mmCIF file of C-alpha atoms and ligand atoms in Angstrom:
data_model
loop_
_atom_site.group_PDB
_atom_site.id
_atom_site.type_symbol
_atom_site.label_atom_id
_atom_site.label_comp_id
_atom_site.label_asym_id
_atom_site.label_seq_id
_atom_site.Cartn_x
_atom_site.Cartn_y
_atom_site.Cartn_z
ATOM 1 C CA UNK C 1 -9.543 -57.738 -66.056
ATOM 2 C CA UNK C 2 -9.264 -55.040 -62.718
ATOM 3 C CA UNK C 3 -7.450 -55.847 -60.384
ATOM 4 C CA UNK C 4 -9.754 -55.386 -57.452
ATOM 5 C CA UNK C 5 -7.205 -56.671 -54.912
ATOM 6 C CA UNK C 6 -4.366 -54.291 -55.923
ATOM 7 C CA UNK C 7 -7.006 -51.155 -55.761
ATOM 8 C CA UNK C 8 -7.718 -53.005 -51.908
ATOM 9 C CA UNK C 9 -3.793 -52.619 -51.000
ATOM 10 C CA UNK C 10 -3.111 -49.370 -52.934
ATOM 11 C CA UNK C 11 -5.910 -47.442 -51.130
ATOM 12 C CA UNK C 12 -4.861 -49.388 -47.540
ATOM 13 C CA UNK C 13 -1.115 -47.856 -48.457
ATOM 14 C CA UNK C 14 -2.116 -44.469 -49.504
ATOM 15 C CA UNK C 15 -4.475 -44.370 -46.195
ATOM 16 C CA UNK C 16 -1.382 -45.045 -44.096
ATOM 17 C CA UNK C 17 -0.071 -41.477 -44.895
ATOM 18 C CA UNK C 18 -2.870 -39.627 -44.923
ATOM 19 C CA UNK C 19 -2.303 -37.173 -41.485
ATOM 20 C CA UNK C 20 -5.404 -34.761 -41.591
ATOM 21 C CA UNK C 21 -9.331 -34.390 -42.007
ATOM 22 C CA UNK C 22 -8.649 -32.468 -45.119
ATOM 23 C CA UNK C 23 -6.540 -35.054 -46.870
ATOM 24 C CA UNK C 24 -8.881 -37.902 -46.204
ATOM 25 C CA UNK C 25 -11.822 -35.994 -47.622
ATOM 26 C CA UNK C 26 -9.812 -35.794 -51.082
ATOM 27 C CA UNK C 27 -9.032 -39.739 -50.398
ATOM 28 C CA UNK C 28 -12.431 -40.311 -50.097
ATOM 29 C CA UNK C 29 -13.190 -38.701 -53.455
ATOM 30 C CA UNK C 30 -10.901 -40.474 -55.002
ATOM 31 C CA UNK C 31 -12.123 -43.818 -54.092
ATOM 32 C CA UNK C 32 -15.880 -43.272 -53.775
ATOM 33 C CA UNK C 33 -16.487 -39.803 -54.733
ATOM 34 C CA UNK C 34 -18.654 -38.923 -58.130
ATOM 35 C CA UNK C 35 -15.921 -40.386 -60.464
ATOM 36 C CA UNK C 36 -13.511 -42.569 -58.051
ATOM 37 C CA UNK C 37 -12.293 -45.307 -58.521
ATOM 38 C CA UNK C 38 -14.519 -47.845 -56.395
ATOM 39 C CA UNK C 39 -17.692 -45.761 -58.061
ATOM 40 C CA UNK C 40 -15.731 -45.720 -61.843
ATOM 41 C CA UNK C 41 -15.907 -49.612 -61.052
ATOM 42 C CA UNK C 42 -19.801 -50.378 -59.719
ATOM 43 C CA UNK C 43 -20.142 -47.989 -63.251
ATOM 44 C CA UNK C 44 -18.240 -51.232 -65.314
ATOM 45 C CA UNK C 45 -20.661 -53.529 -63.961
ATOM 46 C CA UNK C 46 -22.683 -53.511 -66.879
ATOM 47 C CA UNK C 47 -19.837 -54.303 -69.434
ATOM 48 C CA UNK C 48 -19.385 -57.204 -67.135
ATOM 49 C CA UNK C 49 -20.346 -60.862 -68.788
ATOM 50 C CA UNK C 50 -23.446 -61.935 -67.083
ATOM 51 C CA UNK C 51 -21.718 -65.228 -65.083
ATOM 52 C CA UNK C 52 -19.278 -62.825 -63.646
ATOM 53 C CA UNK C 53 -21.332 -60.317 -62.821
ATOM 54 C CA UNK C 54 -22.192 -61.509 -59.218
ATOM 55 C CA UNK C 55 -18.740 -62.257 -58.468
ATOM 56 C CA UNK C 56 -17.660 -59.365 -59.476
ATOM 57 C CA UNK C 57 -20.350 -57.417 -57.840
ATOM 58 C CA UNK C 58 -19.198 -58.960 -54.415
ATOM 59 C CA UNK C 59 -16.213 -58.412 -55.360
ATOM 60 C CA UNK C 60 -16.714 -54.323 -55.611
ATOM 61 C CA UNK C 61 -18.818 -54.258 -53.281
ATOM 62 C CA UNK C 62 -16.564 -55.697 -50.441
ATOM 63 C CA UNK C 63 -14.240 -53.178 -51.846
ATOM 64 C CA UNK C 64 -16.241 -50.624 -51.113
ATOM 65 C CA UNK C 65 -16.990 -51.387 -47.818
ATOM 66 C CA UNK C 66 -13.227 -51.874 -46.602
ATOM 67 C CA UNK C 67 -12.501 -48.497 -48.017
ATOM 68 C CA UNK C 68 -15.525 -46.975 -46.392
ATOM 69 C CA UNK C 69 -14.898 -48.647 -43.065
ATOM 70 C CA UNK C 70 -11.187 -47.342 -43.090
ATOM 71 C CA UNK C 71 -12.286 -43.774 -43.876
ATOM 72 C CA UNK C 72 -14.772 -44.032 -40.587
ATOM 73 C CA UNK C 73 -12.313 -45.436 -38.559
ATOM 74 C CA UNK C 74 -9.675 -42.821 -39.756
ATOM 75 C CA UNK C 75 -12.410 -40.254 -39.092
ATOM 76 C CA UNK C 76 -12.839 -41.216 -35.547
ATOM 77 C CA UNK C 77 -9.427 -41.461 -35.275
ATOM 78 C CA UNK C 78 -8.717 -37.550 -35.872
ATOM 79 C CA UNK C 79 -11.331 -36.974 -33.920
ATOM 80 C CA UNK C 80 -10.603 -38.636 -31.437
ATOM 81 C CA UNK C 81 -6.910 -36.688 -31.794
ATOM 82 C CA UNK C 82 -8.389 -33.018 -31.869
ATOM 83 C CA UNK C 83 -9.937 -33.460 -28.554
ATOM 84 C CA UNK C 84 -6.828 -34.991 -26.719
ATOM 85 C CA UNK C 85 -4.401 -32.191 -28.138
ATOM 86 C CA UNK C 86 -7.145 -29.438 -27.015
ATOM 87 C CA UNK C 87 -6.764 -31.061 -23.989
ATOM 88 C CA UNK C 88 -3.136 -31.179 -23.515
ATOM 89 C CA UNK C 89 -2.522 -28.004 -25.129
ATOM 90 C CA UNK C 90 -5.204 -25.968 -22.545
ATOM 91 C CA UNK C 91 -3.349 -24.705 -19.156
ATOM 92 C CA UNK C 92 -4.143 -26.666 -16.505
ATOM 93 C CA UNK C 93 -5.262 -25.093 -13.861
ATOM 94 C CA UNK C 94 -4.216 -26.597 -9.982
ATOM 95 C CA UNK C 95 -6.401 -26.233 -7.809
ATOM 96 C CA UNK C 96 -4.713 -27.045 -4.516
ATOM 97 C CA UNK C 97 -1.670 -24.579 -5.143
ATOM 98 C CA UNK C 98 -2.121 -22.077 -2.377
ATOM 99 C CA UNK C 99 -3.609 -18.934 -3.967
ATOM 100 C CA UNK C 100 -1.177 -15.244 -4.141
ATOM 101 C CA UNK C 101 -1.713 -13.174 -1.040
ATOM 102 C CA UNK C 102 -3.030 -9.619 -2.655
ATOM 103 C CA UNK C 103 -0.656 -7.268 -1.072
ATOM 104 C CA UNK C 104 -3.365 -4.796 0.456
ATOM 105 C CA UNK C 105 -2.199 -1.351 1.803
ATOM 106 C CA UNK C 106 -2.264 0.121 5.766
ATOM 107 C CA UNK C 107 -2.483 3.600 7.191
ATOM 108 C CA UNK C 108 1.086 4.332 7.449
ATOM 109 C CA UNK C 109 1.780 4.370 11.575
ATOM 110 C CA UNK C 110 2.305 8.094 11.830
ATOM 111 C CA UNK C 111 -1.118 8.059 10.034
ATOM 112 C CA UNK C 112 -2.776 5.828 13.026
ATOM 113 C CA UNK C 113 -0.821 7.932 15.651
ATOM 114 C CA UNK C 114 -1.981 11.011 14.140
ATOM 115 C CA UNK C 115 -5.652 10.250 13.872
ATOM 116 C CA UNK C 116 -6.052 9.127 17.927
ATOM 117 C CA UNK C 117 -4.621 12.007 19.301
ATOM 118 C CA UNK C 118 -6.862 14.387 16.520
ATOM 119 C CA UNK C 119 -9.532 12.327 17.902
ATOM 120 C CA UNK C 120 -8.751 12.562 21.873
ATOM 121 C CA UNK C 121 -8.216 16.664 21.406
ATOM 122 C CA UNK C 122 -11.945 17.140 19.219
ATOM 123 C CA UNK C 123 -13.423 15.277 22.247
ATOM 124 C CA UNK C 124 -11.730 17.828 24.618
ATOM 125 C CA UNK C 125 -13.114 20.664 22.250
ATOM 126 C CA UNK C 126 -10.057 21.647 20.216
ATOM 127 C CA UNK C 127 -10.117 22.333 17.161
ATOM 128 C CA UNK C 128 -7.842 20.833 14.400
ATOM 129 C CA UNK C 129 -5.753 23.489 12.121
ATOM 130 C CA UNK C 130 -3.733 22.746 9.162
ATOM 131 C CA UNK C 131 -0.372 24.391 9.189
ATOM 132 C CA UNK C 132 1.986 24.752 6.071
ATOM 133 C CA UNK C 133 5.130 23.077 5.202
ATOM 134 C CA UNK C 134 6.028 26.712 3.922
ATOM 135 C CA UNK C 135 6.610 29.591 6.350
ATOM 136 C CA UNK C 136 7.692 32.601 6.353
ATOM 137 C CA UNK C 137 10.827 33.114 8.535
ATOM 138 C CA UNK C 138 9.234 35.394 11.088
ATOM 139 C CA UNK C 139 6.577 32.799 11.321
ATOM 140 C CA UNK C 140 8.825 30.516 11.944
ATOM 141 C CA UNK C 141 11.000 32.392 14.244
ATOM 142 C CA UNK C 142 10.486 35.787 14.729
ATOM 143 C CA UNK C 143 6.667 35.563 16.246
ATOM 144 C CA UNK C 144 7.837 32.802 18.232
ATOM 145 C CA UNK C 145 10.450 34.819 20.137
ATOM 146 C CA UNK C 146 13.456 33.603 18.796
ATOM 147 C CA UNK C 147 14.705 37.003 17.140
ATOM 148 C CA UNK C 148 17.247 36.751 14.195
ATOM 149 C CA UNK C 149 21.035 35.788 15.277
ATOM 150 C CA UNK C 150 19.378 33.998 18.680
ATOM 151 C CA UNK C 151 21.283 31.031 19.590
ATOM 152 C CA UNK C 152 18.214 28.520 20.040
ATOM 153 C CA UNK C 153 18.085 29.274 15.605
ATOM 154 C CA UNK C 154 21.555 26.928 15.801
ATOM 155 C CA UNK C 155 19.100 23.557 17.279
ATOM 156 C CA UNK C 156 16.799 23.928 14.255
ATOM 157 C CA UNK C 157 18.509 24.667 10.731
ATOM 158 C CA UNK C 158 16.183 24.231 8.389
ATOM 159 C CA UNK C 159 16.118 24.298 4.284
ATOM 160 C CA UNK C 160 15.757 27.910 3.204
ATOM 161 C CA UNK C 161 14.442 28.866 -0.028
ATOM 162 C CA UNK C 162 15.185 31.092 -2.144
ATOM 163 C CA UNK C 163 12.296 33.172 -1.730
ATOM 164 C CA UNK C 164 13.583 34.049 1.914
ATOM 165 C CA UNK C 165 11.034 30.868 3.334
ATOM 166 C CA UNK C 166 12.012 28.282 5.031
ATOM 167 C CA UNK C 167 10.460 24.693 5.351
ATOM 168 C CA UNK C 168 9.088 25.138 8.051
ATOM 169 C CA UNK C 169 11.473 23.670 11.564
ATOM 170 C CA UNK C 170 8.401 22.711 13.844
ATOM 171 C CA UNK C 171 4.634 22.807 14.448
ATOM 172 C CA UNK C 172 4.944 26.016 16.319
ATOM 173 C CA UNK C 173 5.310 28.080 13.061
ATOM 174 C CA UNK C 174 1.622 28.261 12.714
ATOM 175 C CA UNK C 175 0.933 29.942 16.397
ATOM 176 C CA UNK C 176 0.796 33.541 15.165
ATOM 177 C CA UNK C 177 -1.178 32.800 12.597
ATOM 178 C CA UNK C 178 -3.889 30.941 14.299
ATOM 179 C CA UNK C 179 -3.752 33.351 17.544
ATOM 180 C CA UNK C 180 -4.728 36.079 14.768
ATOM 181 C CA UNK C 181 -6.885 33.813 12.924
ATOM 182 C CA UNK C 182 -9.191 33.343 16.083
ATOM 183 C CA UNK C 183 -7.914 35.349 18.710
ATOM 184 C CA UNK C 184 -8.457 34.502 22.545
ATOM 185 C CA UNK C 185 -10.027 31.979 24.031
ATOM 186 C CA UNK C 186 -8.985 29.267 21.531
ATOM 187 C CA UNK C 187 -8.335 25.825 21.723
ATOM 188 C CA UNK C 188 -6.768 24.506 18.680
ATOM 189 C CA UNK C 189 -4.117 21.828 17.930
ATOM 190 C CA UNK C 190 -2.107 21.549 14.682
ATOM 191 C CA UNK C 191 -0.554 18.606 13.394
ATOM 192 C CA UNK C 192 2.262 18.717 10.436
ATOM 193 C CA UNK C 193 5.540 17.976 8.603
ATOM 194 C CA UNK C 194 8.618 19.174 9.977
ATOM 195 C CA UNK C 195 11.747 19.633 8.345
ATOM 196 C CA UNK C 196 15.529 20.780 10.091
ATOM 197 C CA UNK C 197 18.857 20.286 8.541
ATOM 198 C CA UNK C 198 19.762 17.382 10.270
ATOM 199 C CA UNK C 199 22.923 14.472 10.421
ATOM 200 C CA UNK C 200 20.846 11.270 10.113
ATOM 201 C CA UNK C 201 20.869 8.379 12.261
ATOM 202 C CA UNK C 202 18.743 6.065 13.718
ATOM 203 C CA UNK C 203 16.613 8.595 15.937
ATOM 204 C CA UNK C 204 16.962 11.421 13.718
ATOM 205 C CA UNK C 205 15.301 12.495 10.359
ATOM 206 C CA UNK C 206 15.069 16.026 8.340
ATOM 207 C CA UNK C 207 11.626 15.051 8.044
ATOM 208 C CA UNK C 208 9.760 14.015 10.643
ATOM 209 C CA UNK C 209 6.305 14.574 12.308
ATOM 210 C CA UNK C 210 4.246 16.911 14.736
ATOM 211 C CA UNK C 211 1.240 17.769 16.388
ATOM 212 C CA UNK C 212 1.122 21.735 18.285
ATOM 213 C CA UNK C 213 -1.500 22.346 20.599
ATOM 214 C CA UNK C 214 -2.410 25.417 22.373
ATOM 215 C CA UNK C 215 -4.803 26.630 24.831
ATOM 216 C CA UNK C 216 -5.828 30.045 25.328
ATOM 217 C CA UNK C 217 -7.608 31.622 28.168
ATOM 218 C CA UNK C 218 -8.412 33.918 31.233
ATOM 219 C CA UNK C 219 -7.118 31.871 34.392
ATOM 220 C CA UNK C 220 -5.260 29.204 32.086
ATOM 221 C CA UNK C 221 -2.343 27.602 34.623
ATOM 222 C CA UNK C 222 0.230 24.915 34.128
ATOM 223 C CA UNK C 223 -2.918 22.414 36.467
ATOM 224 C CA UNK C 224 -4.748 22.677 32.808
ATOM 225 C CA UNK C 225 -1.613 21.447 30.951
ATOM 226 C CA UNK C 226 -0.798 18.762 33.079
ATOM 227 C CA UNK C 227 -4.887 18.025 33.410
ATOM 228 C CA UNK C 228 -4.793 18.070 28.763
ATOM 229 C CA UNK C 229 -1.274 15.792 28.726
ATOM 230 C CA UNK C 230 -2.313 13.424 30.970
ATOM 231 C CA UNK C 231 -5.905 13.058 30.226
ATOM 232 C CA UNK C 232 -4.495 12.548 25.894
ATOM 233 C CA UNK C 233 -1.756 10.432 27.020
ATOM 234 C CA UNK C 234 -3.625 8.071 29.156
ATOM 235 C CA UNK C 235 -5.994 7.717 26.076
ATOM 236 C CA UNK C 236 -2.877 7.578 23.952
ATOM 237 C CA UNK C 237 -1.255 4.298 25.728
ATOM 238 C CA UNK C 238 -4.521 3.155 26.631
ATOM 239 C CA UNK C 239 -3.737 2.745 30.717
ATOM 240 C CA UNK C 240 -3.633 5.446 32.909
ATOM 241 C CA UNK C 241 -0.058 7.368 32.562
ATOM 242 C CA UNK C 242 1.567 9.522 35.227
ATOM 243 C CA UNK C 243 2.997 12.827 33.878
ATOM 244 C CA UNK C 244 6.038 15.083 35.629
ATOM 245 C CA UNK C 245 7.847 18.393 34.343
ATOM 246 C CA UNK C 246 11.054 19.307 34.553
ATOM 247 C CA UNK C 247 12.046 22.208 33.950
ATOM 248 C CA UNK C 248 13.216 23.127 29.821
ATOM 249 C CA UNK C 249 14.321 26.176 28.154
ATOM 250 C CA UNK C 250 12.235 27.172 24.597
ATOM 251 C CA UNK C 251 12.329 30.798 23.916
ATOM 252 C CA UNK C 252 8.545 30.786 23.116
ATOM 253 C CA UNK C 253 7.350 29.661 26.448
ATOM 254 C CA UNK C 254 7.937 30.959 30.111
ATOM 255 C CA UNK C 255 8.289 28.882 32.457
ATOM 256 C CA UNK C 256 8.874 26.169 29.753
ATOM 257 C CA UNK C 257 9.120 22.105 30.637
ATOM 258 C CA UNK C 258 10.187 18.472 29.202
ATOM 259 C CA UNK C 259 6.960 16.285 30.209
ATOM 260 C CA UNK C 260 8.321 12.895 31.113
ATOM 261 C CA UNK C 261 5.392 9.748 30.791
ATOM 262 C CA UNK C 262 5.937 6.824 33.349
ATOM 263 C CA UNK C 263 7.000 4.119 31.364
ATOM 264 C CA UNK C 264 3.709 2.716 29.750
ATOM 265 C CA UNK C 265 6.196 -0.563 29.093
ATOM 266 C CA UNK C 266 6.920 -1.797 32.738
ATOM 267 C CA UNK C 267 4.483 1.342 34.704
ATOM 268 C CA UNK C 268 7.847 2.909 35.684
ATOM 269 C CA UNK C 269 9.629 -0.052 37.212
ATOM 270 C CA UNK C 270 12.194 0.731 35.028
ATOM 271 C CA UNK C 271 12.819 -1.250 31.028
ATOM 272 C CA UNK C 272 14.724 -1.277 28.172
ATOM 273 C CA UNK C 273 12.685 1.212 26.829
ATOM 274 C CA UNK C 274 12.802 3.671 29.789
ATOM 275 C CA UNK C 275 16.628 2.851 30.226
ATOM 276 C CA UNK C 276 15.380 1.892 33.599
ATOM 277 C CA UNK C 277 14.629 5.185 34.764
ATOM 278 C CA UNK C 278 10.795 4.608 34.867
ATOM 279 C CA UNK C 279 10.217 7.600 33.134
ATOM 280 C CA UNK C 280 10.072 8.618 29.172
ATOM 281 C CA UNK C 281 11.058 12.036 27.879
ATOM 282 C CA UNK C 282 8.125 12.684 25.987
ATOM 283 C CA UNK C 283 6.872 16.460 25.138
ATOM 284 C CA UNK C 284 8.039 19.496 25.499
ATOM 285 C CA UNK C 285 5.597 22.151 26.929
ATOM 286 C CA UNK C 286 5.172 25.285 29.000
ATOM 287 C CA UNK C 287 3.379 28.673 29.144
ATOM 288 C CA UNK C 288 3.102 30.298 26.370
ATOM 289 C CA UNK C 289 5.233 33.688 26.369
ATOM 290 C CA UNK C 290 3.947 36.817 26.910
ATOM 291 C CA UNK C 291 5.815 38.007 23.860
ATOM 292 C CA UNK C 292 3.953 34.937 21.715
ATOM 293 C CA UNK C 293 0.278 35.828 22.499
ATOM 294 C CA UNK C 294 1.501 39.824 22.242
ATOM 295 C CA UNK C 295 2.654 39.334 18.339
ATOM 296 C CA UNK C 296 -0.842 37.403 18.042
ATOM 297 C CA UNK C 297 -3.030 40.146 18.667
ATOM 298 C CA UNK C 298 -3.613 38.385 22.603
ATOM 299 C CA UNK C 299 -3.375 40.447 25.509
ATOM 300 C CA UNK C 300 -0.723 39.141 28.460
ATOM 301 C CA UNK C 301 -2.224 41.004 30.818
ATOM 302 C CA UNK C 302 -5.367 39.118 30.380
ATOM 303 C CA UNK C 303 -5.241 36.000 28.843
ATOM 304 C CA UNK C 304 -2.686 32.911 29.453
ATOM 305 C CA UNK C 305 -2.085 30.155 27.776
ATOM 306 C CA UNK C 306 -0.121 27.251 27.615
ATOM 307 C CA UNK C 307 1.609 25.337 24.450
ATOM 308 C CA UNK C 308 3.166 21.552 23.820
ATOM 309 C CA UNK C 309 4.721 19.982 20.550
ATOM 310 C CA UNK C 310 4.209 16.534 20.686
ATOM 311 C CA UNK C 311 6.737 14.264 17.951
ATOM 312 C CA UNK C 312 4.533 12.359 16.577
ATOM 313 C CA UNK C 313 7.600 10.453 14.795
ATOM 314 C CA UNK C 314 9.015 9.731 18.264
ATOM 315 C CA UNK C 315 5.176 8.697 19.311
ATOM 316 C CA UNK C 316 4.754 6.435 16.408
ATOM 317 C CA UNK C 317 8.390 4.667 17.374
ATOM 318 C CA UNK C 318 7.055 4.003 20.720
ATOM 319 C CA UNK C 319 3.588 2.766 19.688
ATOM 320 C CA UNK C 320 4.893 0.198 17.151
ATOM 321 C CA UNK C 321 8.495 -0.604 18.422
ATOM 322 C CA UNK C 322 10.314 0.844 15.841
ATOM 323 C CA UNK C 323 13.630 1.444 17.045
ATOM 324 C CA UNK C 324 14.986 3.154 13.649
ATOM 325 C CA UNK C 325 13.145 6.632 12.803
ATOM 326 C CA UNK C 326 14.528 6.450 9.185
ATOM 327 C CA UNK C 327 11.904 3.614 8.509
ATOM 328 C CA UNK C 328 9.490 5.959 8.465
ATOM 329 C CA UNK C 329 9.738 7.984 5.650
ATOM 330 C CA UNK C 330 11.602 4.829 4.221
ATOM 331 C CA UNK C 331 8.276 3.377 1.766
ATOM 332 C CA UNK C 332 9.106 0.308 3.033
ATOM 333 C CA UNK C 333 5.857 -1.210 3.352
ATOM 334 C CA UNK C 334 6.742 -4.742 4.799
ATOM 335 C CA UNK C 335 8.010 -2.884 7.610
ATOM 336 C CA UNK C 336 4.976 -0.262 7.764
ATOM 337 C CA UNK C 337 2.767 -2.307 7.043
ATOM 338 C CA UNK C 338 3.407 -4.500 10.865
ATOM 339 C CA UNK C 339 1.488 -0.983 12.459
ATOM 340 C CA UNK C 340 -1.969 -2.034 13.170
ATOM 341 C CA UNK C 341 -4.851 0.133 14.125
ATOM 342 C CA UNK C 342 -4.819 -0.538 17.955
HETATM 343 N N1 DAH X 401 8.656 23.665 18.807
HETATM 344 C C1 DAH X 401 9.516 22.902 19.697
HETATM 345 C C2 DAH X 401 10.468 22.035 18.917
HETATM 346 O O1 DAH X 401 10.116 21.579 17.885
HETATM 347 C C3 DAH X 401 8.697 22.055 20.610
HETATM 348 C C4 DAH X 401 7.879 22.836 21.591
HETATM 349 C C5 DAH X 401 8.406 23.139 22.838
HETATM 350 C C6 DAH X 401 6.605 23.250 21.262
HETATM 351 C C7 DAH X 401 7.669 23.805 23.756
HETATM 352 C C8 DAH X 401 5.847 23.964 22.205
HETATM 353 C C9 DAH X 401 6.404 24.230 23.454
HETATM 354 O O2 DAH X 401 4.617 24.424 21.948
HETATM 355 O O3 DAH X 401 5.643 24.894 24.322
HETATM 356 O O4 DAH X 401 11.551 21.803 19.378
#
């Protein structure tokens, strides 16, 4: 006689250990697949004697519906499983963490500087030349009147190559070329790199920043200098500024001047900034020398002009507050990054 109670607690153990989809589906054969067990026994039925043939009928039949109901339940069961362990295995995702600030880049401040002033001088008519970071020595020196072996060559050592150029000491180096370029009148200004041999501290760099100007013309006096540096500055600092010259030596202008700015800071009453003079050191200037505008193709006798070379590293410094110069050409772009388009 089968044992149909045994085959009930065999299959309940074996079930117990089954772990996977895949392993129930060969359980499932095995009990009440083509030839399982449960299927082997509903096939016995008819060797049965006939008075035991409904008992044992129930009998396999309740069988069969245990086993099928713990296969469902199972079934469910991994189901149920997948979907929790896709769920606890997916990132979550936060949504009240505060999102990463995208670091986005600024116009460097020499950059800002630079672009006023360019666009203060093309609304007084200048134009805007480039000037290279490679000169020639007599470009550099020479055709602005500082002859080889002339003291004033001591103030600005520069890097020379070995090609006989030099990287070029100040914006000035392009004023022969552009005198020839346009001849006189002319009204250009001339921004660029600048490079001496410098000891570095916190005010000085051996590269650092520049914008030339230069005005060219019959009747040209130091009134139209003072008229261009006041009118730019005042546009500059954004409040009207008060210019005065003292007097400056710079072999390539005669008479040549430091331009002091009242203190845009405190309007002269006197500041850290100013040292509490009232007044700022700012840019030197002066008529340009008759020697200049001669070895540019410009005739003394009839033309006049005067000349300025404005730091635009100092400028910068002042604009934004930066007290160290070496910040500058530093990459440091928290720091850089404070100069905002004013
Ligand atoms: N080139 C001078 C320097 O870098 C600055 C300068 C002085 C430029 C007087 C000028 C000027 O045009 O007239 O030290």
């Amino acid at each position: 006689m089968v044992d149909i109670q045994k085959i009930l607690i065999e299959a309940q153990e074996q079930l117990k250990n089954i772990n996977s989809s895949e392993e129930l589906s060969s359980f499932y054969q095995l009990y009440l697949g083509k030839s399982g067990k449960v299927t082997d026994l509903m096939k016995l039925m008819k060797e049965i004697p006939n008075e035991e043939k409904k008992n044992f009928g129930l009998a396999v039949n309740n069988l069969k519906q245990s086993i099928s109901t713990a296969i469902e339940e199972k079934e469910k069961y991994f189901i149920k499983k997948k979907i929790e362990d896709s769920i606890n295995n997916t990132k979550q995702v936060d949504l009240t963490i505060p999102s990463c600030k995208k670091l986005k880049g600024s116009l460097h401040p020499i950059t800002i500087v630079q672009q006023k002033v360019i666009d203060i001088f093309l609304s007084m008519g200048f134009t805007v030349e480039d000037g290279n970071e490679i000169e020639t020595e007599y470009n550099n020196f020479e055709a602005v009147n500082v002859p080889k072996n002339h003291p004033a060559r001591d103030m600005q050592d520069t890097f020379y190559l070995d090609n006989g150029q030099v990287l070029k000491t100040h914006t000035s180096a392009a004023q022969n070329r552009i005198m020839k370029k346009y001849g006189a009148p002319l009204k250009a200004i001339f921004p660029g790199r600048c490079f001496r041999n410098e000891e570095l501290d916190a005010s000085h760099e051996n590269t650092f920043f520049q914008i030339e100007g230069m005005m060219i013309d019959k009747n040209v006096s130091i009134s139209n200098l003072i008229y261009f540096m006041k009118k730019m500055l005042t546009q500059v600092f954004g409040k009207e500024i008060d210019v005065r010259l003292r007097p400056g030596f710079f072999p390539f202008v005669e008479p040549g001047f430091e331009l002091d700015i009242s203190c845009p800071y405190c309007n002269g009453k006197g500041c850290r900034v100013c040292k509490h003079g009232g007044w700022i050191e700012l840019c030197p200037c002066g008529m340009i020398h008759p020697n200049v505008l001669k070895m540019g193709g410009i005739d003394p006798d009839e033309y006049q002009g005067f000349a300025f070379g404005l730091g635009f590293s100092r400028l910068a410094m002042m604009t934004y507050d930066i007290t160290e110069i070496r910040l500058l050409n530093s990459g440091n772009i928290t720091a850089l990054s404070q100069a905002k388009v004013k």
